[in-house]
PDB file of C-alpha atoms in Angstrom:
ATOM      1  CA  ARG A 237     -51.756  66.013  44.422  1.00 59.00           C
ATOM      2  CA  LEU A 238     -54.389  64.232  46.480  1.00 73.00           C
ATOM      3  CA  ASP A 239     -57.169  65.842  44.456  1.00 90.00           C
ATOM      4  CA  ALA A 240     -55.572  64.643  41.225  1.00 92.00           C
ATOM      5  CA  GLN A 241     -55.161  61.121  42.579  1.00 92.00           C
ATOM      6  CA  MET A 242     -58.718  60.911  43.898  1.00 94.00           C
ATOM      7  CA  ARG A 243     -60.239  62.319  40.689  1.00 96.00           C
ATOM      8  CA  CYS A 244     -58.150  59.896  38.639  1.00 96.00           C
ATOM      9  CA  GLU A 245     -59.342  56.935  40.669  1.00 96.00           C
ATOM     10  CA  GLU A 246     -62.924  58.094  40.153  1.00 97.00           C
ATOM     11  CA  LEU A 247     -62.285  58.355  36.399  1.00 98.00           C
ATOM     12  CA  VAL A 248     -60.831  54.845  36.242  1.00 98.00           C
ATOM     13  CA  ARG A 249     -63.733  53.355  38.206  1.00 98.00           C
ATOM     14  CA  HIS A 250     -66.283  55.197  36.081  1.00 97.00           C
ATOM     15  CA  THR A 251     -64.571  54.167  32.835  1.00 98.00           C
ATOM     16  CA  VAL A 252     -64.489  50.501  33.824  1.00 97.00           C
ATOM     17  CA  HIS A 253     -68.114  50.681  34.970  1.00 96.00           C
ATOM     18  CA  ILE A 254     -69.467  52.452  31.903  1.00 95.00           C
ATOM     19  CA  CYS A 255     -67.504  50.288  29.463  1.00 96.00           C
ATOM     20  CA  SER A 256     -68.761  47.075  31.086  1.00 96.00           C
ATOM     21  CA  ASN A 257     -72.344  47.868  30.022  1.00 93.00           C
ATOM     22  CA  GLU A 258     -72.708  45.565  26.997  1.00 90.00           C
ATOM     23  CA  ARG A 259     -76.098  47.092  26.170  1.00 91.00           C
ATOM     24  CA  VAL A 260     -74.245  50.311  25.337  1.00 92.00           C
ATOM     25  CA  PHE A 261     -70.740  49.110  24.476  1.00 94.00           C
ATOM     26  CA  ASP A 262     -71.424  46.507  21.795  1.00 91.00           C
ATOM     27  CA  HIS A 263     -69.345  43.351  22.158  1.00 91.00           C
ATOM     28  CA  LYS A 264     -68.382  43.429  18.461  1.00 92.00           C
ATOM     29  CA  TYR A 265     -66.160  46.417  19.325  1.00 94.00           C
ATOM     30  CA  ALA A 266     -64.695  44.750  22.415  1.00 95.00           C
ATOM     31  CA  ALA A 267     -61.100  45.438  21.366  1.00 97.00           C
ATOM     32  CA  PHE A 268     -61.842  49.158  21.126  1.00 97.00           C
ATOM     33  CA  THR A 269     -63.619  49.164  24.475  1.00 97.00           C
ATOM     34  CA  ALA A 270     -60.681  47.314  26.037  1.00 98.00           C
ATOM     35  CA  ARG A 271     -58.335  49.995  24.672  1.00 98.00           C
ATOM     36  CA  ILE A 272     -60.390  52.681  26.437  1.00 98.00           C
ATOM     37  CA  VAL A 273     -60.269  50.806  29.738  1.00 98.00           C
ATOM     38  CA  ASP A 274     -56.558  50.020  29.374  1.00 98.00           C
ATOM     39  CA  THR A 275     -55.786  53.690  28.714  1.00 98.00           C
ATOM     40  CA  ALA A 276     -57.697  54.787  31.820  1.00 98.00           C
ATOM     41  CA  ILE A 277     -55.935  52.161  33.933  1.00 98.00           C
ATOM     42  CA  THR A 278     -52.542  53.243  32.535  1.00 98.00           C
ATOM     43  CA  VAL A 279     -53.270  56.822  33.597  1.00 98.00           C
ATOM     44  CA  GLY A 280     -54.179  55.662  37.089  1.00 97.00           C
ATOM     45  CA  LEU A 281     -51.064  53.528  37.423  1.00 97.00           C
ATOM     46  CA  ASP A 282     -48.752  56.264  36.146  1.00 97.00           C
ATOM     47  CA  MET A 283     -50.183  58.777  38.596  1.00 96.00           C
ATOM     48  CA  TRP A 284     -50.044  56.258  41.444  1.00 96.00           C
ATOM     49  CA  LYS A 285     -46.410  55.393  40.698  1.00 97.00           C
ATOM     50  CA  ALA A 286     -45.427  59.061  40.348  1.00 96.00           C
ATOM     51  CA  ASN A 287     -47.080  59.876  43.659  1.00 94.00           C
ATOM     52  CA  GLY A 288     -45.110  57.105  45.341  1.00 95.00           C
ATOM     53  CA  ILE A 289     -41.751  58.588  44.341  1.00 96.00           C
ATOM     54  CA  LYS A 290     -40.325  60.748  47.093  1.00 96.00           C
ATOM     55  CA  VAL A 291     -37.987  63.109  45.279  1.00 96.00           C
ATOM     56  CA  GLY A 292     -36.054  64.637  48.148  1.00 94.00           C
ATOM     57  CA  ASP A 293     -32.925  66.031  46.500  1.00 93.00           C
ATOM     58  CA  SER A 294     -32.533  63.306  43.862  1.00 95.00           C
ATOM     59  CA  ALA A 295     -32.466  64.464  40.244  1.00 95.00           C
ATOM     60  CA  ASP A 296     -32.974  60.865  39.082  1.00 96.00           C
ATOM     61  CA  ARG A 297     -36.101  60.392  41.198  1.00 96.00           C
ATOM     62  CA  TRP A 298     -37.391  63.756  39.942  1.00 96.00           C
ATOM     63  CA  ARG A 299     -36.829  62.741  36.300  1.00 96.00           C
ATOM     64  CA  THR A 300     -38.682  59.475  36.857  1.00 97.00           C
ATOM     65  CA  ARG A 301     -41.580  61.147  38.666  1.00 97.00           C
ATOM     66  CA  HIS A 302     -41.837  63.881  36.048  1.00 97.00           C
ATOM     67  CA  ALA A 303     -41.776  61.348  33.192  1.00 97.00           C
ATOM     68  CA  LEU A 304     -44.663  59.441  34.803  1.00 98.00           C
ATOM     69  CA  GLN A 305     -46.613  62.679  35.236  1.00 97.00           C
ATOM     70  CA  GLU A 306     -45.980  63.573  31.574  1.00 97.00           C
ATOM     71  CA  ASP A 307     -47.086  60.108  30.450  1.00 98.00           C
ATOM     72  CA  ALA A 308     -50.271  60.391  32.508  1.00 97.00           C
ATOM     73  CA  CYS A 309     -51.094  63.758  30.928  1.00 97.00           C
ATOM     74  CA  MET A 310     -50.503  62.405  27.414  1.00 97.00           C
ATOM     75  CA  GLN A 311     -52.577  59.315  28.141  1.00 98.00           C
ATOM     76  CA  LEU A 312     -55.417  61.525  29.406  1.00 98.00           C
ATOM     77  CA  ASP A 313     -55.393  63.329  26.053  1.00 97.00           C
ATOM     78  CA  ALA A 314     -55.475  59.937  24.321  1.00 98.00           C
ATOM     79  CA  LEU A 315     -58.348  58.849  26.559  1.00 98.00           C
ATOM     80  CA  LEU A 316     -60.336  61.949  25.623  1.00 98.00           C
ATOM     81  CA  TYR A 317     -59.799  61.134  21.954  1.00 98.00           C
ATOM     82  CA  LEU A 318     -60.934  57.524  22.453  1.00 98.00           C
ATOM     83  CA  MET A 319     -63.965  58.720  24.401  1.00 97.00           C
ATOM     84  CA  GLY A 320     -64.928  61.032  21.536  1.00 97.00           C
ATOM     85  CA  VAL A 321     -64.726  58.154  19.078  1.00 97.00           C
ATOM     86  CA  ALA A 322     -66.760  55.998  21.475  1.00 96.00           C
ATOM     87  CA  ARG A 323     -69.414  58.698  21.706  1.00 96.00           C
ATOM     88  CA  ARG A 324     -70.053  58.444  17.976  1.00 95.00           C
ATOM     89  CA  LEU A 325     -69.426  54.714  17.630  1.00 94.00           C
ATOM     90  CA  TYR A 326     -71.746  53.699  20.455  1.00 94.00           C
ATOM     91  CA  HIS A 327     -74.178  56.624  20.084  1.00 93.00           C
ATOM     92  CA  LEU A 328     -73.718  57.601  23.731  1.00 93.00           C
ATOM     93  CA  ARG A 329     -76.340  59.884  25.210  1.00 91.00           C
ATOM     94  CA  SER A 330     -75.079  63.423  25.723  1.00 91.00           C
ATOM     95  CA  GLY A 331     -75.540  63.376  29.511  1.00 91.00           C
ATOM     96  CA  LYS A 332     -73.660  60.111  29.926  1.00 89.00           C
ATOM     97  CA  TYR A 333     -70.811  61.271  27.707  1.00 94.00           C
ATOM     98  CA  GLU A 334     -70.597  64.770  29.201  1.00 95.00           C
ATOM     99  CA  HIS A 335     -70.227  63.439  32.753  1.00 95.00           C
ATOM    100  CA  TRP A 336     -67.523  61.017  31.639  1.00 96.00           C
ATOM    101  CA  ALA A 337     -65.696  63.691  29.619  1.00 97.00           C
ATOM    102  CA  ARG A 338     -65.917  66.140  32.527  1.00 96.00           C
ATOM    103  CA  LEU A 339     -64.216  63.578  34.788  1.00 97.00           C
ATOM    104  CA  ALA A 340     -61.437  63.098  32.233  1.00 97.00           C
ATOM    105  CA  ILE A 341     -60.942  66.845  31.681  1.00 97.00           C
ATOM    106  CA  GLU A 342     -60.903  67.572  35.423  1.00 97.00           C
ATOM    107  CA  THR A 343     -58.412  64.754  35.947  1.00 97.00           C
ATOM    108  CA  ARG A 344     -56.213  66.056  33.130  1.00 97.00           C
ATOM    109  CA  ASP A 345     -56.319  69.611  34.504  1.00 97.00           C
ATOM    110  CA  LEU A 346     -55.458  68.455  38.028  1.00 96.00           C
ATOM    111  CA  ALA A 347     -52.652  66.227  36.716  1.00 97.00           C
ATOM    112  CA  ARG A 348     -51.198  69.146  34.771  1.00 97.00           C
ATOM    113  CA  LYS A 349     -51.366  71.411  37.821  1.00 96.00           C
ATOM    114  CA  TRP A 350     -49.623  68.754  39.895  1.00 95.00           C
ATOM    115  CA  ARG A 351     -46.929  68.297  37.222  1.00 96.00           C
ATOM    116  CA  ASP A 352     -46.397  72.065  36.937  1.00 96.00           C
ATOM    117  CA  SER A 353     -46.282  72.518  40.715  1.00 95.00           C
ATOM    118  CA  ASP A 354     -43.684  69.768  40.976  1.00 95.00           C
ATOM    119  CA  ALA A 355     -41.662  71.371  38.165  1.00 95.00           C
ATOM    120  CA  ARG A 356     -41.522  74.614  40.159  1.00 95.00           C
ATOM    121  CA  ARG A 357     -40.603  72.691  43.302  1.00 94.00           C
ATOM    122  CA  TYR A 358     -38.036  70.246  41.877  1.00 94.00           C
ATOM    123  CA  GLY A 359     -37.004  71.651  38.506  1.00 90.00           C
ATOM    124  CA  HIS A 360     -33.855  73.128  39.990  1.00 92.00           C
ATOM    125  CA  LEU A 361     -32.544  69.598  40.532  1.00 92.00           C
ATOM    126  CA  VAL A 362     -31.954  69.151  36.805  1.00 87.00           C
ATOM    127  CA  SER A 363     -31.571  72.748  35.639  1.00 72.00           C
ATOM    128  CA  GLY A 364     -28.799  73.616  38.050  1.00 57.00           C
ATOM    129  CA  THR A 365     -30.521  76.809  39.221  1.00 51.00           C
TER     130      THR A 365
END
């Protein structure tokens, strides 16, 4: 969980930093660039909120936490799509893009592992088993 949170924060910082470079991210596509940044921030907030929910034996808290984890995973997939479009739109150098994509993929993989681990730990609260 901590690894996922730390990697996500690194991804958000890197996304904001890279997208603020107007020499690379042309201002005429500012709305698209803002969408990339907003998506990364949404992922970070969802993971932060999910991490703050202490499930205990509450099925409702588990449902809320799990929904936030699911949203974060879906938003990470959306972010990867937007990054791929940005790569072609802004003609990003391979090295710059690959580092950024690696951060997003690692974050997504860690978020999925966290979600799956929580499902094993708390899934019984809603399944009745």
